[in-house]
Amino acid sequence: MRKVSFPYMGTSYIPFNKLLTALGNEVVLPPRPNAETISLGCKFAPEFACYPFKIVLGTYVQVLEAGADTLVSTGGVGPCRAGLYTTLQEKILKDLGYNFEMITLEPPGRHLKDLITSIKKLINTRLSFKDYINIGRFVWKQLTLLDKAERLSHKVRPLEVKKGETTRTYKKCVDLVSGAQSIKELTEIEREIELLYECIEKKDFDPVKIGIVGEIYVLLEPSANLEIEETLGDLGVYVERSMFLAGYTVSNAVMDLFHMAGERDIKKLASPYFKEMCGGHGRESVGNAVHFAKRGFDGLIQLSPFTCIPEIVAKSILPRVCEERGMGFLAITLDEQTGKEGVKTRLEAFVDMLAAKRKKLKTTTIKPQLVKEMS
């Protein structure tokens, strides 16, 4: 039986674990990135590699040491270097003496045959067509519920009366979803998640609102962005992230399969500033900045790994977008040298500035669309 592992990114390990296990593999769960992960990644990665490359490489060393013999990751197309990362990581790890197989899941629109070949390698048990449907439904439901629980935590955390209650509730929701064994159970858990958040005692005030854009890994993995969303929530800020894994999967896998452009509306919003693809999610960062401004957000934070080329391109445009549309802008570049307290100090200053600006302009009202979304 294959011993399969994969990169750790947010709560995605829960549905991935379920999927790979159901397909007949033994899963070696990757650990949450920690100091050892980063140390290993920095030790073996090229100096020019971006932060996600180093974290993922460090994770691979940890899971190979734990017994994994197969690594699964995604590929990519376009100018972003991430599309070549699995090839480089495989070479580095094999030069270190590890014996394993790297399976890269390429985008279906341009590499459908390769993708099917890769998926077949991961199917190691006999399954009926009905089994595949049931596995797919269950995993997708897990994925969407995890995203829903996280969105609710962003909405409730700035309003909570007892500090930390939202974070505890969120962790409980993740545990509930992780422990579910059937679609019926997940359906019941969905209502339970809503009730858990409704039970949190809340303050009645209008929080500062900040949108977050940037590179996918540092957006979705809290250890890579130093728990920025939790920190902002604790500062009384409503945070909304531009990307969640379920939405990303639809835009970059399902729509790509049918040769349809994902996030068309967001790319259209970016077009006055940025018409060309630059790889990664650089253009989407610009489009989402316009989207947040239209909905009345007070500020925008861009998260990017050090040396991330698509986000460097976006960073040259975002200050103009925010200035023209009346939003504050803060760019945070992340690597292994970035400290949590330093980031927190910058966030506190940014939030104070946005609150002072709002007070000065007496903009105590927010746009109707956002009021409706937060109700």
Short mmCIF file of N, CA, C and O in Angstrom, two decimals, residues 168-233:
data_model
loop_
_atom_site.label_atom_id
_atom_site.label_comp_id
_atom_site.label_asym_id
_atom_site.label_seq_id
_atom_site.Cartn_x
_atom_site.Cartn_y
_atom_site.Cartn_z
N ARG A 168 -11.85 29.41 19.81
CA ARG A 168 -12.17 28.09 20.38
C ARG A 168 -13.32 27.44 19.62
O ARG A 168 -13.32 26.23 19.36
N THR A 169 -14.32 28.25 19.27
CA THR A 169 -15.46 27.71 18.52
C THR A 169 -15.03 27.21 17.15
O THR A 169 -15.46 26.15 16.69
N TYR A 170 -14.17 27.99 16.50
CA TYR A 170 -13.69 27.58 15.18
C TYR A 170 -12.96 26.24 15.25
O TYR A 170 -13.19 25.35 14.41
N LYS A 171 -12.10 26.08 16.25
CA LYS A 171 -11.37 24.82 16.39
C LYS A 171 -12.34 23.65 16.64
O LYS A 171 -12.13 22.54 16.15
N LYS A 172 -13.40 23.92 17.41
CA LYS A 172 -14.40 22.89 17.66
C LYS A 172 -15.11 22.50 16.35
O LYS A 172 -15.35 21.30 16.09
N CYS A 173 -15.41 23.51 15.53
CA CYS A 173 -16.07 23.23 14.23
C CYS A 173 -15.17 22.38 13.34
O CYS A 173 -15.63 21.44 12.68
N VAL A 174 -13.87 22.71 13.32
CA VAL A 174 -12.92 21.94 12.50
C VAL A 174 -12.89 20.48 12.99
O VAL A 174 -12.90 19.54 12.18
N ASP A 175 -12.88 20.30 14.31
CA ASP A 175 -12.87 18.93 14.86
C ASP A 175 -14.14 18.17 14.48
O ASP A 175 -14.09 16.97 14.17
N LEU A 176 -15.29 18.87 14.51
CA LEU A 176 -16.55 18.22 14.15
C LEU A 176 -16.52 17.75 12.69
O LEU A 176 -16.90 16.61 12.39
N VAL A 177 -16.07 18.62 11.81
CA VAL A 177 -16.02 18.27 10.38
C VAL A 177 -15.02 17.14 10.16
O VAL A 177 -15.28 16.20 9.39
N SER A 178 -13.90 17.22 10.84
CA SER A 178 -12.86 16.21 10.68
C SER A 178 -13.34 14.82 11.12
O SER A 178 -12.97 13.80 10.53
N GLY A 179 -14.18 14.80 12.14
CA GLY A 179 -14.62 13.52 12.69
C GLY A 179 -15.84 12.92 12.01
O GLY A 179 -16.25 11.80 12.32
N ALA A 180 -16.45 13.65 11.09
CA ALA A 180 -17.68 13.17 10.43
C ALA A 180 -17.39 11.96 9.55
O ALA A 180 -16.32 11.84 8.97
N GLN A 181 -18.39 11.06 9.46
CA GLN A 181 -18.20 9.82 8.69
C GLN A 181 -19.19 9.67 7.55
O GLN A 181 -19.09 8.72 6.77
N SER A 182 -20.18 10.58 7.47
CA SER A 182 -21.18 10.45 6.40
C SER A 182 -21.70 11.82 5.99
O SER A 182 -21.56 12.80 6.73
N ILE A 183 -22.31 11.87 4.81
CA ILE A 183 -22.91 13.11 4.33
C ILE A 183 -24.00 13.58 5.28
O ILE A 183 -24.13 14.76 5.58
N LYS A 184 -24.79 12.62 5.79
CA LYS A 184 -25.87 12.98 6.71
C LYS A 184 -25.32 13.66 7.96
O LYS A 184 -25.84 14.67 8.44
N GLU A 185 -24.20 13.11 8.45
CA GLU A 185 -23.58 13.70 9.63
C GLU A 185 -23.07 15.11 9.34
O GLU A 185 -23.21 16.02 10.15
N LEU A 186 -22.50 15.31 8.14
CA LEU A 186 -21.99 16.64 7.78
C LEU A 186 -23.13 17.65 7.67
O LEU A 186 -22.99 18.82 8.03
N THR A 187 -24.28 17.19 7.16
CA THR A 187 -25.44 18.08 7.05
C THR A 187 -25.90 18.54 8.44
O THR A 187 -26.24 19.71 8.64
N GLU A 188 -25.89 17.63 9.39
CA GLU A 188 -26.25 17.99 10.77
C GLU A 188 -25.21 18.93 11.37
O GLU A 188 -25.53 19.87 12.10
N ILE A 189 -23.94 18.68 11.06
CA ILE A 189 -22.86 19.51 11.59
C ILE A 189 -22.94 20.94 11.05
O ILE A 189 -22.64 21.91 11.76
N GLU A 190 -23.40 21.08 9.82
CA GLU A 190 -23.51 22.43 9.23
C GLU A 190 -24.43 23.30 10.08
O GLU A 190 -24.10 24.46 10.37
N ARG A 191 -25.54 22.76 10.49
CA ARG A 191 -26.46 23.53 11.34
C ARG A 191 -25.86 23.77 12.72
O ARG A 191 -26.01 24.84 13.30
N GLU A 192 -25.13 22.76 13.22
CA GLU A 192 -24.50 22.91 14.53
C GLU A 192 -23.44 24.02 14.51
O GLU A 192 -23.30 24.78 15.47
N ILE A 193 -22.71 24.14 13.39
CA ILE A 193 -21.71 25.20 13.25
C ILE A 193 -22.38 26.57 13.35
O ILE A 193 -21.93 27.47 14.06
N GLU A 194 -23.49 26.72 12.64
CA GLU A 194 -24.22 28.00 12.68
C GLU A 194 -24.68 28.33 14.10
O GLU A 194 -24.56 29.46 14.57
N LEU A 195 -25.18 27.32 14.79
CA LEU A 195 -25.67 27.54 16.15
C LEU A 195 -24.53 27.89 17.10
O LEU A 195 -24.68 28.76 17.98
N LEU A 196 -23.39 27.24 16.94
CA LEU A 196 -22.24 27.53 17.81
C LEU A 196 -21.82 28.99 17.69
O LEU A 196 -21.54 29.66 18.70
N TYR A 197 -21.79 29.50 16.46
CA TYR A 197 -21.40 30.91 16.29
C TYR A 197 -22.49 31.86 16.77
O TYR A 197 -22.22 32.94 17.29
N GLU A 198 -23.76 31.44 16.60
CA GLU A 198 -24.87 32.29 17.07
C GLU A 198 -24.85 32.43 18.58
O GLU A 198 -25.29 33.45 19.13
N CYS A 199 -24.34 31.43 19.27
CA CYS A 199 -24.34 31.44 20.74
C CYS A 199 -23.25 32.34 21.33
O CYS A 199 -23.25 32.60 22.54
N ILE A 200 -22.32 32.79 20.52
CA ILE A 200 -21.24 33.64 21.03
C ILE A 200 -21.81 35.03 21.32
O ILE A 200 -22.47 35.64 20.46
N GLU A 201 -21.56 35.53 22.54
CA GLU A 201 -22.06 36.85 22.91
C GLU A 201 -21.28 37.92 22.12
O GLU A 201 -20.05 37.88 22.08
N LYS A 202 -22.03 38.85 21.52
CA LYS A 202 -21.39 39.82 20.63
C LYS A 202 -21.67 41.26 21.04
O LYS A 202 -22.72 41.56 21.60
N LYS A 203 -20.70 42.13 20.72
CA LYS A 203 -20.87 43.56 20.92
C LYS A 203 -21.59 44.15 19.71
O LYS A 203 -21.53 43.60 18.62
N ASP A 204 -22.26 45.28 19.94
CA ASP A 204 -22.97 45.94 18.85
C ASP A 204 -22.16 47.15 18.39
O ASP A 204 -22.26 48.23 18.95
N PHE A 205 -21.31 46.94 17.42
CA PHE A 205 -20.57 48.07 16.86
C PHE A 205 -20.16 47.75 15.42
O PHE A 205 -20.24 46.61 14.97
N ASP A 206 -19.74 48.77 14.74
CA ASP A 206 -19.38 48.63 13.32
C ASP A 206 -17.85 48.55 13.20
O ASP A 206 -17.17 49.57 13.31
N PRO A 207 -17.31 47.36 13.00
CA PRO A 207 -15.85 47.22 12.99
C PRO A 207 -15.21 47.78 11.72
O PRO A 207 -15.86 47.88 10.68
N VAL A 208 -13.94 48.13 11.85
CA VAL A 208 -13.14 48.46 10.66
C VAL A 208 -13.08 47.22 9.77
O VAL A 208 -12.99 46.09 10.27
N LYS A 209 -13.13 47.44 8.47
CA LYS A 209 -13.17 46.30 7.54
C LYS A 209 -11.96 46.30 6.62
O LYS A 209 -11.67 47.30 5.97
N ILE A 210 -11.28 45.17 6.61
CA ILE A 210 -10.05 45.05 5.81
C ILE A 210 -10.15 43.81 4.92
O ILE A 210 -10.48 42.72 5.39
N GLY A 211 -9.85 44.00 3.64
CA GLY A 211 -9.77 42.88 2.71
C GLY A 211 -8.32 42.42 2.60
O GLY A 211 -7.40 43.22 2.71
N ILE A 212 -8.14 41.12 2.41
CA ILE A 212 -6.79 40.57 2.29
C ILE A 212 -6.64 39.87 0.94
O ILE A 212 -7.48 39.03 0.58
N VAL A 213 -5.61 40.23 0.22
CA VAL A 213 -5.30 39.60 -1.08
C VAL A 213 -3.87 39.10 -1.04
O VAL A 213 -3.10 39.42 -0.13
N GLY A 214 -3.50 38.31 -2.07
CA GLY A 214 -2.10 37.89 -2.15
C GLY A 214 -1.92 36.50 -2.70
O GLY A 214 -2.82 35.92 -3.33
N GLU A 215 -0.74 35.94 -2.43
CA GLU A 215 -0.36 34.61 -2.92
C GLU A 215 -1.09 33.53 -2.14
O GLU A 215 -1.28 33.65 -0.92
N ILE A 216 -1.49 32.45 -2.82
CA ILE A 216 -2.39 31.48 -2.23
C ILE A 216 -1.86 30.82 -0.96
O ILE A 216 -2.59 30.69 0.03
N TYR A 217 -0.59 30.40 -0.93
CA TYR A 217 -0.13 29.65 0.24
C TYR A 217 -0.10 30.52 1.49
O TYR A 217 -0.56 30.11 2.56
N VAL A 218 0.45 31.73 1.36
CA VAL A 218 0.51 32.58 2.55
C VAL A 218 -0.87 33.11 2.93
O VAL A 218 -1.09 33.53 4.06
N LEU A 219 -1.81 33.09 1.99
CA LEU A 219 -3.18 33.46 2.34
C LEU A 219 -3.86 32.37 3.15
O LEU A 219 -4.56 32.64 4.14
N LEU A 220 -3.67 31.11 2.74
CA LEU A 220 -4.46 30.01 3.30
C LEU A 220 -3.80 29.32 4.49
O LEU A 220 -4.48 28.62 5.24
N GLU A 221 -2.50 29.45 4.66
CA GLU A 221 -1.83 28.76 5.76
C GLU A 221 -1.50 29.75 6.89
O GLU A 221 -0.60 30.58 6.76
N PRO A 222 -2.21 29.66 8.01
CA PRO A 222 -2.01 30.62 9.10
C PRO A 222 -0.58 30.66 9.65
O PRO A 222 -0.10 31.72 10.05
N SER A 223 0.11 29.51 9.67
CA SER A 223 1.48 29.54 10.21
C SER A 223 2.41 30.33 9.28
O SER A 223 3.43 30.87 9.73
N ALA A 224 2.07 30.41 8.00
CA ALA A 224 2.90 31.16 7.05
C ALA A 224 2.63 32.66 7.13
O ALA A 224 3.53 33.46 6.87
N ASN A 225 1.38 33.03 7.50
CA ASN A 225 1.08 34.47 7.60
C ASN A 225 1.02 34.94 9.04
O ASN A 225 0.54 36.04 9.32
N LEU A 226 1.53 34.10 9.95
CA LEU A 226 1.65 34.46 11.38
C LEU A 226 0.28 34.77 11.99
O LEU A 226 0.15 35.68 12.79
N GLU A 227 -0.71 33.99 11.59
CA GLU A 227 -2.08 34.11 12.10
C GLU A 227 -2.63 35.54 12.00
O GLU A 227 -3.24 36.07 12.92
N ILE A 228 -2.43 36.15 10.85
CA ILE A 228 -2.80 37.56 10.68
C ILE A 228 -4.30 37.80 10.83
O ILE A 228 -4.72 38.82 11.39
N GLU A 229 -5.12 36.84 10.36
CA GLU A 229 -6.56 37.05 10.44
C GLU A 229 -7.03 37.02 11.90
O GLU A 229 -7.89 37.82 12.30
N GLU A 230 -6.46 36.12 12.67
CA GLU A 230 -6.82 36.06 14.10
C GLU A 230 -6.35 37.32 14.82
O GLU A 230 -7.09 37.87 15.66
N THR A 231 -5.15 37.78 14.49
CA THR A 231 -4.64 39.00 15.12
C THR A 231 -5.53 40.20 14.81
O THR A 231 -5.88 40.98 15.70
N LEU A 232 -5.92 40.33 13.55
CA LEU A 232 -6.79 41.46 13.17
C LEU A 232 -8.15 41.34 13.84
O LEU A 232 -8.72 42.34 14.30
N GLY A 233 -8.69 40.13 13.90
CA GLY A 233 -9.97 39.94 14.58
C GLY A 233 -9.90 40.34 16.04
O GLY A 233 -10.81 40.97 16.58
#
